[in-house]
mmCIF file with all atom_site columns, C-alpha atoms in Angstrom:
data_model
loop_
_atom_site.group_PDB
_atom_site.id
_atom_site.type_symbol
_atom_site.label_atom_id
_atom_site.label_alt_id
_atom_site.label_comp_id
_atom_site.label_asym_id
_atom_site.label_entity_id
_atom_site.label_seq_id
_atom_site.pdbx_PDB_ins_code
_atom_site.Cartn_x
_atom_site.Cartn_y
_atom_site.Cartn_z
_atom_site.occupancy
_atom_site.B_iso_or_equiv
_atom_site.pdbx_formal_charge
_atom_site.auth_seq_id
_atom_site.auth_comp_id
_atom_site.auth_asym_id
_atom_site.auth_atom_id
_atom_site.pdbx_PDB_model_num
ATOM 1   C CA . UNK A 1 1   ? 0.748   1.665   41.928 1.00 0.00 ? 231 UNK A CA 1
ATOM 2   C CA . UNK A 1 2   ? 0.564   -1.840  43.379 1.00 0.00 ? 232 UNK A CA 1
ATOM 3   C CA . UNK A 1 3   ? 1.893   -4.764  41.262 1.00 0.00 ? 233 UNK A CA 1
ATOM 4   C CA . UNK A 1 4   ? -1.599  -6.290  41.133 1.00 0.00 ? 234 UNK A CA 1
ATOM 5   C CA . UNK A 1 5   ? -3.078  -3.115  39.618 1.00 0.00 ? 235 UNK A CA 1
ATOM 6   C CA . UNK A 1 6   ? -4.693  -3.725  36.218 1.00 0.00 ? 236 UNK A CA 1
ATOM 7   C CA . UNK A 1 7   ? -2.908  -1.604  33.612 1.00 0.00 ? 237 UNK A CA 1
ATOM 8   C CA . UNK A 1 8   ? -4.629  -2.900  30.468 1.00 0.00 ? 238 UNK A CA 1
ATOM 9   C CA . UNK A 1 9   ? -8.354  -3.202  31.208 1.00 0.00 ? 239 UNK A CA 1
ATOM 10  C CA . UNK A 1 10  ? -9.201  -4.740  27.841 1.00 0.00 ? 240 UNK A CA 1
ATOM 11  C CA . UNK A 1 11  ? -6.845  -7.705  28.235 1.00 0.00 ? 241 UNK A CA 1
ATOM 12  C CA . UNK A 1 12  ? -6.734  -7.649  32.069 1.00 0.00 ? 242 UNK A CA 1
ATOM 13  C CA . UNK A 1 13  ? -2.946  -7.304  32.241 1.00 0.00 ? 243 UNK A CA 1
ATOM 14  C CA . UNK A 1 14  ? -1.569  -6.188  35.600 1.00 0.00 ? 244 UNK A CA 1
ATOM 15  C CA . UNK A 1 15  ? 1.628   -4.321  36.438 1.00 0.00 ? 245 UNK A CA 1
ATOM 16  C CA . UNK A 1 16  ? 3.382   -7.506  37.591 1.00 0.00 ? 246 UNK A CA 1
ATOM 17  C CA . UNK A 1 17  ? 2.888   -9.133  34.173 1.00 0.00 ? 247 UNK A CA 1
ATOM 18  C CA . UNK A 1 18  ? 4.396   -6.076  32.485 1.00 0.00 ? 248 UNK A CA 1
ATOM 19  C CA . UNK A 1 19  ? 7.375   -6.106  34.855 1.00 0.00 ? 249 UNK A CA 1
ATOM 20  C CA . UNK A 1 20  ? 7.880   -9.799  34.100 1.00 0.00 ? 250 UNK A CA 1
ATOM 21  C CA . UNK A 1 21  ? 7.878   -9.036  30.359 1.00 0.00 ? 251 UNK A CA 1
ATOM 22  C CA . UNK A 1 22  ? 10.480  -6.310  30.928 1.00 0.00 ? 252 UNK A CA 1
ATOM 23  C CA . UNK A 1 23  ? 12.625  -8.731  32.912 1.00 0.00 ? 253 UNK A CA 1
ATOM 24  C CA . UNK A 1 24  ? 12.409  -11.105 29.943 1.00 0.00 ? 254 UNK A CA 1
ATOM 25  C CA . UNK A 1 25  ? 13.901  -8.384  27.714 1.00 0.00 ? 255 UNK A CA 1
ATOM 26  C CA . UNK A 1 26  ? 11.017  -6.151  26.642 1.00 0.00 ? 256 UNK A CA 1
ATOM 27  C CA . UNK A 1 27  ? 12.245  -2.577  26.110 1.00 0.00 ? 257 UNK A CA 1
ATOM 28  C CA . UNK A 1 28  ? 9.388   -1.031  24.105 1.00 0.00 ? 258 UNK A CA 1
ATOM 29  C CA . UNK A 1 29  ? 5.608   -1.012  24.251 1.00 0.00 ? 259 UNK A CA 1
ATOM 30  C CA . UNK A 1 30  ? 5.510   -3.324  21.226 1.00 0.00 ? 260 UNK A CA 1
ATOM 31  C CA . UNK A 1 31  ? 7.812   -5.791  23.015 1.00 0.00 ? 261 UNK A CA 1
ATOM 32  C CA . UNK A 1 32  ? 5.454   -5.820  26.013 1.00 0.00 ? 262 UNK A CA 1
ATOM 33  C CA . UNK A 1 33  ? 2.515   -6.147  23.643 1.00 0.00 ? 263 UNK A CA 1
ATOM 34  C CA . UNK A 1 34  ? 4.005   -9.238  21.991 1.00 0.00 ? 264 UNK A CA 1
ATOM 35  C CA . UNK A 1 35  ? 4.693   -10.936 25.315 1.00 0.00 ? 265 UNK A CA 1
ATOM 36  C CA . UNK A 1 36  ? 1.481   -10.056 27.173 1.00 0.00 ? 266 UNK A CA 1
ATOM 37  C CA . UNK A 1 37  ? -1.216  -8.983  24.639 1.00 0.00 ? 267 UNK A CA 1
ATOM 38  C CA . UNK A 1 38  ? -1.325  -5.628  26.465 1.00 0.00 ? 268 UNK A CA 1
ATOM 39  C CA . UNK A 1 39  ? -2.824  -3.069  24.094 1.00 0.00 ? 269 UNK A CA 1
ATOM 40  C CA . UNK A 1 40  ? -4.488  -5.596  21.803 1.00 0.00 ? 270 UNK A CA 1
ATOM 41  C CA . UNK A 1 41  ? -8.012  -5.131  23.120 1.00 0.00 ? 271 UNK A CA 1
ATOM 42  C CA . UNK A 1 42  ? -10.867 -3.012  21.794 1.00 0.00 ? 272 UNK A CA 1
ATOM 43  C CA . UNK A 1 43  ? -9.261  0.309   22.803 1.00 0.00 ? 273 UNK A CA 1
ATOM 44  C CA . UNK A 1 44  ? -6.069  -0.550  20.850 1.00 0.00 ? 274 UNK A CA 1
ATOM 45  C CA . UNK A 1 45  ? -3.779  0.775   23.635 1.00 0.00 ? 275 UNK A CA 1
ATOM 46  C CA . UNK A 1 46  ? -5.405  4.198   23.924 1.00 0.00 ? 276 UNK A CA 1
ATOM 47  C CA . UNK A 1 47  ? -5.798  3.711   27.690 1.00 0.00 ? 277 UNK A CA 1
ATOM 48  C CA . UNK A 1 48  ? -2.749  1.662   28.690 1.00 0.00 ? 278 UNK A CA 1
ATOM 49  C CA . UNK A 1 49  ? 0.062   2.872   26.436 1.00 0.00 ? 279 UNK A CA 1
ATOM 50  C CA . UNK A 1 50  ? 1.237   5.733   28.647 1.00 0.00 ? 280 UNK A CA 1
ATOM 51  C CA . UNK A 1 51  ? 1.041   3.600   31.793 1.00 0.00 ? 281 UNK A CA 1
ATOM 52  C CA . UNK A 1 52  ? 3.125   0.875   30.165 1.00 0.00 ? 282 UNK A CA 1
ATOM 53  C CA . UNK A 1 53  ? 5.672   3.427   28.954 1.00 0.00 ? 283 UNK A CA 1
ATOM 54  C CA . UNK A 1 54  ? 5.976   4.761   32.529 1.00 0.00 ? 284 UNK A CA 1
ATOM 55  C CA . UNK A 1 55  ? 6.518   1.244   33.894 1.00 0.00 ? 285 UNK A CA 1
ATOM 56  C CA . UNK A 1 56  ? 9.196   0.594   31.265 1.00 0.00 ? 286 UNK A CA 1
ATOM 57  C CA . UNK A 1 57  ? 10.854  3.876   32.262 1.00 0.00 ? 287 UNK A CA 1
ATOM 58  C CA . UNK A 1 58  ? 10.751  2.941   35.973 1.00 0.00 ? 288 UNK A CA 1
ATOM 59  C CA . UNK A 1 59  ? 12.175  -0.535  35.370 1.00 0.00 ? 289 UNK A CA 1
ATOM 60  C CA . UNK A 1 60  ? 14.825  0.205   32.720 1.00 0.00 ? 290 UNK A CA 1
ATOM 61  C CA . UNK A 1 61  ? 15.696  3.879   33.156 1.00 0.00 ? 291 UNK A CA 1
ATOM 62  C CA . UNK A 1 62  ? 15.015  4.521   29.457 1.00 0.00 ? 292 UNK A CA 1
ATOM 63  C CA . UNK A 1 63  ? 13.844  8.112   29.007 1.00 0.00 ? 293 UNK A CA 1
ATOM 64  C CA . UNK A 1 64  ? 10.137  8.578   28.233 1.00 0.00 ? 294 UNK A CA 1
ATOM 65  C CA . UNK A 1 65  ? 11.184  10.661  25.214 1.00 0.00 ? 295 UNK A CA 1
ATOM 66  C CA . UNK A 1 66  ? 12.989  7.633   23.779 1.00 0.00 ? 296 UNK A CA 1
ATOM 67  C CA . UNK A 1 67  ? 10.046  5.275   24.287 1.00 0.00 ? 297 UNK A CA 1
ATOM 68  C CA . UNK A 1 68  ? 8.029   5.384   21.097 1.00 0.00 ? 298 UNK A CA 1
ATOM 69  C CA . UNK A 1 69  ? 4.274   4.786   21.106 1.00 0.00 ? 299 UNK A CA 1
ATOM 70  C CA . UNK A 1 70  ? 2.990   1.485   19.799 1.00 0.00 ? 300 UNK A CA 1
ATOM 71  C CA . UNK A 1 71  ? 2.541   0.905   16.090 1.00 0.00 ? 301 UNK A CA 1
ATOM 72  C CA . UNK A 1 72  ? -0.984  1.458   14.903 1.00 0.00 ? 302 UNK A CA 1
ATOM 73  C CA . UNK A 1 73  ? -2.493  -0.734  12.236 1.00 0.00 ? 303 UNK A CA 1
ATOM 74  C CA . UNK A 1 74  ? -4.666  0.503   9.430  1.00 0.00 ? 304 UNK A CA 1
ATOM 75  C CA . UNK A 1 75  ? -8.110  -1.064  8.963  1.00 0.00 ? 305 UNK A CA 1
ATOM 76  C CA . UNK A 1 76  ? -8.081  -4.314  7.017  1.00 0.00 ? 306 UNK A CA 1
ATOM 77  C CA . UNK A 1 77  ? -10.516 -3.103  4.412  1.00 0.00 ? 307 UNK A CA 1
ATOM 78  C CA . UNK A 1 78  ? -11.917 0.289   3.506  1.00 0.00 ? 308 UNK A CA 1
ATOM 79  C CA . UNK A 1 79  ? -15.680 0.650   3.896  1.00 0.00 ? 309 UNK A CA 1
ATOM 80  C CA . UNK A 1 80  ? -17.831 3.500   2.661  1.00 0.00 ? 310 UNK A CA 1
ATOM 81  C CA . UNK A 1 81  ? -19.301 5.631   5.450  1.00 0.00 ? 311 UNK A CA 1
ATOM 82  C CA . UNK A 1 82  ? -22.653 5.492   3.665  1.00 0.00 ? 312 UNK A CA 1
ATOM 83  C CA . UNK A 1 83  ? -22.695 1.708   4.091  1.00 0.00 ? 313 UNK A CA 1
ATOM 84  C CA . UNK A 1 84  ? -22.027 1.971   7.805  1.00 0.00 ? 314 UNK A CA 1
ATOM 85  C CA . UNK A 1 85  ? -24.690 4.657   8.251  1.00 0.00 ? 315 UNK A CA 1
ATOM 86  C CA . UNK A 1 86  ? -27.419 2.860   6.239  1.00 0.00 ? 316 UNK A CA 1
ATOM 87  C CA . UNK A 1 87  ? -30.202 1.986   8.706  1.00 0.00 ? 317 UNK A CA 1
ATOM 88  C CA . UNK A 1 88  ? -32.432 0.358   6.090  1.00 0.00 ? 318 UNK A CA 1
ATOM 89  C CA . UNK A 1 89  ? -30.320 -2.778  5.750  1.00 0.00 ? 319 UNK A CA 1
ATOM 90  C CA . UNK A 1 90  ? -31.552 -5.635  7.952  1.00 0.00 ? 320 UNK A CA 1
ATOM 91  C CA . UNK A 1 91  ? -28.177 -7.397  8.176  1.00 0.00 ? 321 UNK A CA 1
ATOM 92  C CA . UNK A 1 92  ? -25.591 -4.647  8.535  1.00 0.00 ? 322 UNK A CA 1
ATOM 93  C CA . UNK A 1 93  ? -22.580 -6.959  8.752  1.00 0.00 ? 323 UNK A CA 1
ATOM 94  C CA . UNK A 1 94  ? -23.417 -8.674  5.479  1.00 0.00 ? 324 UNK A CA 1
ATOM 95  C CA . UNK A 1 95  ? -24.106 -5.293  3.884  1.00 0.00 ? 325 UNK A CA 1
ATOM 96  C CA . UNK A 1 96  ? -20.722 -3.932  4.902  1.00 0.00 ? 326 UNK A CA 1
ATOM 97  C CA . UNK A 1 97  ? -18.917 -7.012  3.634  1.00 0.00 ? 327 UNK A CA 1
ATOM 98  C CA . UNK A 1 98  ? -20.848 -7.101  0.363  1.00 0.00 ? 328 UNK A CA 1
ATOM 99  C CA . UNK A 1 99  ? -20.358 -3.388  -0.267 1.00 0.00 ? 329 UNK A CA 1
ATOM 100 C CA . UNK A 1 100 ? -16.620 -3.538  0.270  1.00 0.00 ? 330 UNK A CA 1
ATOM 101 C CA . UNK A 1 101 ? -16.249 -6.575  -2.003 1.00 0.00 ? 331 UNK A CA 1
ATOM 102 C CA . UNK A 1 102 ? -18.622 -5.467  -4.763 1.00 0.00 ? 332 UNK A CA 1
ATOM 103 C CA . UNK A 1 103 ? -17.789 -1.776  -4.660 1.00 0.00 ? 333 UNK A CA 1
ATOM 104 C CA . UNK A 1 104 ? -14.095 -2.376  -5.016 1.00 0.00 ? 334 UNK A CA 1
ATOM 105 C CA . UNK A 1 105 ? -13.372 0.079   -2.241 1.00 0.00 ? 335 UNK A CA 1
#
């Protein structure tokens, strides 16, 4: 893999940026994430996490078994599936927000 190869497509982070983060002291995926925003895009690191872990392994010699996956965050607010599936509502975003606030879910 060339250093200009894009590793995180969502945030357009290339291998060179990840190596730079490792040289600055990053030893875990979350460290790289904090320094580069890698894994913070729409896919939430589903595509890039293993590639980043391999690069960390190559650069530091830390075993892949010791490199933990990134921390996943829970949704900010629970929303009923019925609200998301309701096609009758003209403004779906407002409906979802109103349902979660009024419904107490």
